[in-house]
Coordinates of N, CA, C and O in Angstrom, one line a residue:
X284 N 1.9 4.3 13.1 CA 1.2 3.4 12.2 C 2.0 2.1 12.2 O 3.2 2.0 12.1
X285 N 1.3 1.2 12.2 CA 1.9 -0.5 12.5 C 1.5 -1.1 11.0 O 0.4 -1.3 10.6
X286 N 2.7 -1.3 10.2 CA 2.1 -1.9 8.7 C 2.6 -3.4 9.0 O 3.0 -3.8 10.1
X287 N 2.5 -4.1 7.8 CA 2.7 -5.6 8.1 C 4.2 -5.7 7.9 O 4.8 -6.7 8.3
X288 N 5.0 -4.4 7.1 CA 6.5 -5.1 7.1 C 7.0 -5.3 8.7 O 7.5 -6.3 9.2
X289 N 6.5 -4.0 9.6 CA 6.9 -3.5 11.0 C 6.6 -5.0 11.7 O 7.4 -5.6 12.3
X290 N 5.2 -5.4 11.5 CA 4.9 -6.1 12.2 C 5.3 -7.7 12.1 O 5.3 -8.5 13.0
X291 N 5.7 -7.8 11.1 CA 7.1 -9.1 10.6 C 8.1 -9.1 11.4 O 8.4 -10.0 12.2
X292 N 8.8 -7.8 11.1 CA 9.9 -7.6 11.5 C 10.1 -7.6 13.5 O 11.0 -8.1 14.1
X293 N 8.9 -6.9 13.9 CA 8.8 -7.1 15.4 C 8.3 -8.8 15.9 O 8.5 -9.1 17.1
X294 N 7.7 -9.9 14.9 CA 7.5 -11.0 15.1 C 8.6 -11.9 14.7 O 8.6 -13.0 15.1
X295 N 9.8 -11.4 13.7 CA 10.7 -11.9 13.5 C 10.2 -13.1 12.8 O 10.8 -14.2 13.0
X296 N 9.3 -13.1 12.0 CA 8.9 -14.3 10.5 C 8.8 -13.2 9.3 O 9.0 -12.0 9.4
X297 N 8.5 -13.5 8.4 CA 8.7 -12.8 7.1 C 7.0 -12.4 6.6 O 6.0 -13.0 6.9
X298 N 7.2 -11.2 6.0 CA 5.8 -10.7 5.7 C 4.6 -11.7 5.2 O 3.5 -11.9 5.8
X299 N 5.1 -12.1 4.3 CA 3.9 -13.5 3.5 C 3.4 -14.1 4.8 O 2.3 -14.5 4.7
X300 N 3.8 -14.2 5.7 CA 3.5 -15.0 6.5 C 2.5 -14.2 7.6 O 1.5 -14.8 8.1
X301 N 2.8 -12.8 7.9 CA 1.8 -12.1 8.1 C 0.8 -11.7 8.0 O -0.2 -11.4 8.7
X302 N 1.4 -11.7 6.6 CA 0.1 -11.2 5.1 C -1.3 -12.8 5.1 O -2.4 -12.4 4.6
X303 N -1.2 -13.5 5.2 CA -1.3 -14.7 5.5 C -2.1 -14.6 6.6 O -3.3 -14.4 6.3
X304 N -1.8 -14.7 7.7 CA -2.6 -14.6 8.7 C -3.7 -13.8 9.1 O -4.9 -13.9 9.5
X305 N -2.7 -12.7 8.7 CA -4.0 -11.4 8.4 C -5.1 -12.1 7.3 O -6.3 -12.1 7.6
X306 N -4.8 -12.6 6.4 CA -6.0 -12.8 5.5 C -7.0 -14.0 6.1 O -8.2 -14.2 5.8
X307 N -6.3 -14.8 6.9 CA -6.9 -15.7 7.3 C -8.1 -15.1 8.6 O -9.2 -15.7 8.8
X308 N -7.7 -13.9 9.2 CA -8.4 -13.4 10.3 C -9.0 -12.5 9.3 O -8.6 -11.4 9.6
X309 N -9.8 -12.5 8.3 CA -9.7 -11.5 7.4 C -9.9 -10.3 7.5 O -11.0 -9.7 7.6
X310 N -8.6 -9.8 7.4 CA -7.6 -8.7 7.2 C -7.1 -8.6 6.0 O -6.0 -8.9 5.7
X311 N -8.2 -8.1 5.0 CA -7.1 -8.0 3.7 C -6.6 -7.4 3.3 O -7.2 -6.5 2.7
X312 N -5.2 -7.5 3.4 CA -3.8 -6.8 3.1 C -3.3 -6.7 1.4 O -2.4 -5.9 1.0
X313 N -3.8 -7.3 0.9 CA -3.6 -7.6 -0.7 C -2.4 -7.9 -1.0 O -2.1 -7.7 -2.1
X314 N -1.3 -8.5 -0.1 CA 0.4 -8.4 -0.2 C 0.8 -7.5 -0.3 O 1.7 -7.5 -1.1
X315 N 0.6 -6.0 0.4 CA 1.1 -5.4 0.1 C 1.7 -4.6 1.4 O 1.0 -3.9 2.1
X316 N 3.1 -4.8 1.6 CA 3.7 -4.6 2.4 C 3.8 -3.4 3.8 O 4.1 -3.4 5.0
X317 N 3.5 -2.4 2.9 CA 3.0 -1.4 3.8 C 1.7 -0.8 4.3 O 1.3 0.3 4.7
X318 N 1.0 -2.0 4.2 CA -0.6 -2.3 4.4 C -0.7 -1.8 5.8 O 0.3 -1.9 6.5
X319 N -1.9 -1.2 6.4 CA -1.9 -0.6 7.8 C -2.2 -1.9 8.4 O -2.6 -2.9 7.7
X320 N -2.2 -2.1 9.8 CA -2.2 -3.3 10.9 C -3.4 -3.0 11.8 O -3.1 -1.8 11.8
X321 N -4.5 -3.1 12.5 CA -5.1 -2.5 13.7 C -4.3 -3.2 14.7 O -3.7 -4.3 14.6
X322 N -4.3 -2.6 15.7 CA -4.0 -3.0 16.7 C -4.5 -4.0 17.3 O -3.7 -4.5 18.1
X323 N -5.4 -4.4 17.3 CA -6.1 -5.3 17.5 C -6.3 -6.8 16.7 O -6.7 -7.9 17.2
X324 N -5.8 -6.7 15.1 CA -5.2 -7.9 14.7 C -3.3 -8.1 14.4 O -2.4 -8.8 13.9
X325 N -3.5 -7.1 15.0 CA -1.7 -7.7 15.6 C -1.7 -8.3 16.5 O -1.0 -9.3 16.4
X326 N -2.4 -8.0 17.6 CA -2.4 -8.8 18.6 C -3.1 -10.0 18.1 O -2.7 -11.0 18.6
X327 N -3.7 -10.1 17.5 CA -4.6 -11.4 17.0 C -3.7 -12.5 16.2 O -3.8 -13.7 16.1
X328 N -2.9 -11.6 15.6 CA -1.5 -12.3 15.4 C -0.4 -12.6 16.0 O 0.2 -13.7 15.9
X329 N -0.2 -12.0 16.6 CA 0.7 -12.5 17.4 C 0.3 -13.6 18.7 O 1.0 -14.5 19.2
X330 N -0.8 -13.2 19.0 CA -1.3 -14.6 20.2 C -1.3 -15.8 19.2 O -1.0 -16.9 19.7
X331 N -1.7 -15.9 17.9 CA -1.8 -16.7 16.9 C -0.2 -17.7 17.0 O -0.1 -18.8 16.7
X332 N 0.8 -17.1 17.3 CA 2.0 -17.3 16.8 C 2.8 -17.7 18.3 O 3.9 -18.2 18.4
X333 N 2.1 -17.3 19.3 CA 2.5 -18.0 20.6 C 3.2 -17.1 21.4 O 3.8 -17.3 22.4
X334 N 3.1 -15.5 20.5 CA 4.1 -14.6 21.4 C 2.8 -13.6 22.9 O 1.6 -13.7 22.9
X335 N 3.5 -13.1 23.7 CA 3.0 -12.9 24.4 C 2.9 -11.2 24.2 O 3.9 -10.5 24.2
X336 N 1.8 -10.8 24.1 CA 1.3 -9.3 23.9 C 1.5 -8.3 25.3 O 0.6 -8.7 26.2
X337 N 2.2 -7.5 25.7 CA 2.1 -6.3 26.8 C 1.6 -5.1 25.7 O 2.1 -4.5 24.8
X338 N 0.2 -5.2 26.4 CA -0.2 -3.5 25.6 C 0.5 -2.5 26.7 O 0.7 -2.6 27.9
X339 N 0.9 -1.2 25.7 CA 1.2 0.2 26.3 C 0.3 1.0 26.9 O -0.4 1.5 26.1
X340 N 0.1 1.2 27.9 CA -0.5 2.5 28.2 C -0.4 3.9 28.1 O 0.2 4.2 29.2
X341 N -0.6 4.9 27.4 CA -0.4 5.8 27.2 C -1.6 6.9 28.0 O -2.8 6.5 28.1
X342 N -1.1 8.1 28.4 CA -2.0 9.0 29.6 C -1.8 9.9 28.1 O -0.8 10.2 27.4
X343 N -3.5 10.2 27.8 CA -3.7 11.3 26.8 C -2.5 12.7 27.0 O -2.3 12.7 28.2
X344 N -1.9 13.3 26.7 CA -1.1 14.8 26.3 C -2.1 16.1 27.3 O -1.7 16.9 28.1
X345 N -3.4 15.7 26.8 CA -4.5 16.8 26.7 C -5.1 16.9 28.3 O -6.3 16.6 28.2
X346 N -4.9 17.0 29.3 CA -5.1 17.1 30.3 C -6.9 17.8 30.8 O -7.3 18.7 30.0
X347 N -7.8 17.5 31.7 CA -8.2 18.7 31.7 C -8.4 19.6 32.4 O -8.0 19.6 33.5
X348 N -9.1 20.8 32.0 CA -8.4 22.0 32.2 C -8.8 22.3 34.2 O -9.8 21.9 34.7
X349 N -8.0 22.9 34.8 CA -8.8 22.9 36.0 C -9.1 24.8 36.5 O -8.5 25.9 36.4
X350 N -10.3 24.6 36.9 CA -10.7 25.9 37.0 C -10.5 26.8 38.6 O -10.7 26.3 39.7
X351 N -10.1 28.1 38.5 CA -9.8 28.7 39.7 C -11.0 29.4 39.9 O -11.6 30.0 39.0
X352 N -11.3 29.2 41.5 CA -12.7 30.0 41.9 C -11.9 31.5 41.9 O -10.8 31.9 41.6
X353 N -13.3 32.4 42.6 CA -12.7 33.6 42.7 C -11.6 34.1 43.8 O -11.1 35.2 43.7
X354 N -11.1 33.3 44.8 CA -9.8 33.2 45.7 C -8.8 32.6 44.6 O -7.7 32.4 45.0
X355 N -9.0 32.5 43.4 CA -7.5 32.1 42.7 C -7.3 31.0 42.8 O -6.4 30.7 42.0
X356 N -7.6 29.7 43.6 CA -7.9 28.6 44.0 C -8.1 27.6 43.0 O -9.2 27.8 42.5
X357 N -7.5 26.7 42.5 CA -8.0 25.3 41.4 C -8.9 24.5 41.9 O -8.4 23.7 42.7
X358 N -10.1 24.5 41.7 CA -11.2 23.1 41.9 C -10.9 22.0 40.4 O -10.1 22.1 39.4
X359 N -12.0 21.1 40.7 CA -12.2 20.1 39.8 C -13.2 20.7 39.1 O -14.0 21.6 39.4
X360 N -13.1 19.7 37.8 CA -14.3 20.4 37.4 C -15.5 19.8 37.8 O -15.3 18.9 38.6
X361 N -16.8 20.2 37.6 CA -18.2 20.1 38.0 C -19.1 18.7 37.5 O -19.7 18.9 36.4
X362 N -19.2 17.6 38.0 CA -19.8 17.1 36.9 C -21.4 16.6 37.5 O -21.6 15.9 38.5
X363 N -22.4 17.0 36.8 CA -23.9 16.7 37.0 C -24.1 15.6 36.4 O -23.8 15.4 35.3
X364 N -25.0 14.4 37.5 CA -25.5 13.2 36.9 C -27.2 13.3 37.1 O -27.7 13.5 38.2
X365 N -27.6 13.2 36.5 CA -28.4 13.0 36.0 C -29.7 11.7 35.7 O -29.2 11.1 34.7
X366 N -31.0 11.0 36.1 CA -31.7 10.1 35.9 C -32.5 9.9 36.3 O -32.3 10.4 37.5
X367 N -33.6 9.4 36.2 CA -34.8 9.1 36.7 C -34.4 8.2 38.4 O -33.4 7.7 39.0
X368 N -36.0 8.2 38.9 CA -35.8 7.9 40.6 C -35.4 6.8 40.3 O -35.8 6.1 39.3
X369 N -34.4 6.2 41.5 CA -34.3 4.9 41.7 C -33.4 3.8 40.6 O -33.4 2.5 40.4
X370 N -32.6 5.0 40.1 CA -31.8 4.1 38.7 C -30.5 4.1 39.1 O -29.6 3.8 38.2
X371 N -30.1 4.3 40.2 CA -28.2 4.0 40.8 C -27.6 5.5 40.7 O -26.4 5.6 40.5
X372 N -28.4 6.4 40.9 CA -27.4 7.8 40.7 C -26.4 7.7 41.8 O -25.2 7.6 41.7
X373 N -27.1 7.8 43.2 CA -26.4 8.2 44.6 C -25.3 6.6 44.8 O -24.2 6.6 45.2
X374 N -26.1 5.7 44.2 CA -24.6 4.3 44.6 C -23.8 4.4 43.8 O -22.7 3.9 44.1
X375 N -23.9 5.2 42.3 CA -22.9 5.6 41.3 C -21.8 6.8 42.4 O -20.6 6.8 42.7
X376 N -22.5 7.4 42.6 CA -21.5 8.7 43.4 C -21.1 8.1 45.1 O -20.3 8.5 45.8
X377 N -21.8 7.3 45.2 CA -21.0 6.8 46.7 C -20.3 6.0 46.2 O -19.3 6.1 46.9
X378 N -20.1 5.3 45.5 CA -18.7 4.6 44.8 C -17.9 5.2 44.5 O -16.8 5.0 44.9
X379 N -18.1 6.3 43.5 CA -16.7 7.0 43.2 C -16.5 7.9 44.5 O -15.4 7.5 44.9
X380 N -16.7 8.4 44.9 CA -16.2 8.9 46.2 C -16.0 8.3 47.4 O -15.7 9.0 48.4
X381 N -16.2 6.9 47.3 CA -15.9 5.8 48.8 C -16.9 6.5 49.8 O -16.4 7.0 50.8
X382 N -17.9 6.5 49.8 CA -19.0 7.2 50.9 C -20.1 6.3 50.5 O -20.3 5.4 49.7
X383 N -21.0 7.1 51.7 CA -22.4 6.1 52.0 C -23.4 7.2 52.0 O -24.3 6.9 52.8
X384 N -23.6 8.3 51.5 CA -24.9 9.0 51.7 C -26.3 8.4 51.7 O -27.3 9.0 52.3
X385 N -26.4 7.2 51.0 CA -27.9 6.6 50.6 C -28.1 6.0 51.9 O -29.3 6.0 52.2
X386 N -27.4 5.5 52.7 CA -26.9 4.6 53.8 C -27.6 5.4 55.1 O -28.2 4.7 55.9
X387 N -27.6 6.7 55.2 CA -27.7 7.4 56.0 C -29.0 8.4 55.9 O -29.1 9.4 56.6
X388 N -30.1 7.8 54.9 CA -31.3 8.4 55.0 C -32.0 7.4 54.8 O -31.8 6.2 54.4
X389 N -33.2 8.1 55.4 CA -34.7 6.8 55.8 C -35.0 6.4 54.8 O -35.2 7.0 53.8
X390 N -35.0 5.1 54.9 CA -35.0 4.0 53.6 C -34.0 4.4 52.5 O -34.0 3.9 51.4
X391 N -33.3 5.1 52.8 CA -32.2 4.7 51.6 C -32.3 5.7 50.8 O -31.5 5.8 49.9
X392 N -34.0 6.8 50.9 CA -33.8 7.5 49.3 C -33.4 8.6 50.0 O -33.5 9.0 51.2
X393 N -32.6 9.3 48.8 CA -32.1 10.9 48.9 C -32.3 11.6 47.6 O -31.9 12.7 47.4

């Protein structure tokens, strides 16, 4: 949780001045110090103030799960797409797989 003291203190100016900006992006904080921050007007503060923002990337904990056929084997999981004719299914899946199936039937449809 990012409150406005934290976010003073990582901007190195004093809360009021935080508290302040936030209100001005209205964010209202009511002065009150351990007010929560979004993430998204921190950074709105901070570009405000001339500092330069590196967001974190974080890889979710929760992985998912991968399933063994009947050889004991891990596949991927299965995923079905689904849509009406002619709405980008097969160029959706020749993109994510680097392939050309649609390429290689008469007129294109499959």
């Amino acid at each position: 949780q990012l409150t406005v003291a934290k976010l003073a203190q990582m901007l190195d100016i004093e809360t009021e001045d935080v508290a302040s900006l936030l209100e001005d992006l209205g964010e209202p904080v009511g002065g009150d110090d351990d007010a929560t921050v979004s993430r998204d007007a921190a950074e709105l503060v901070a570009l405000e103030l001339g500092v330069d923002v590196i967001k974190e990337v974080r890889q979710d904990k929760q992985q998912v799960p991968q399933q063994a056929n009947k050889t004991g084997a891990l596949r991927p999981p299965v995923c079905a797409v689904m849509g009406h004719v002619d709405h980008g299914k097969t160029t959706l899946l020749d993109t994510l797989r680097r392939a050309s199936v649609a390429a290689g039937e008469a007129g294109g449809i499959t």
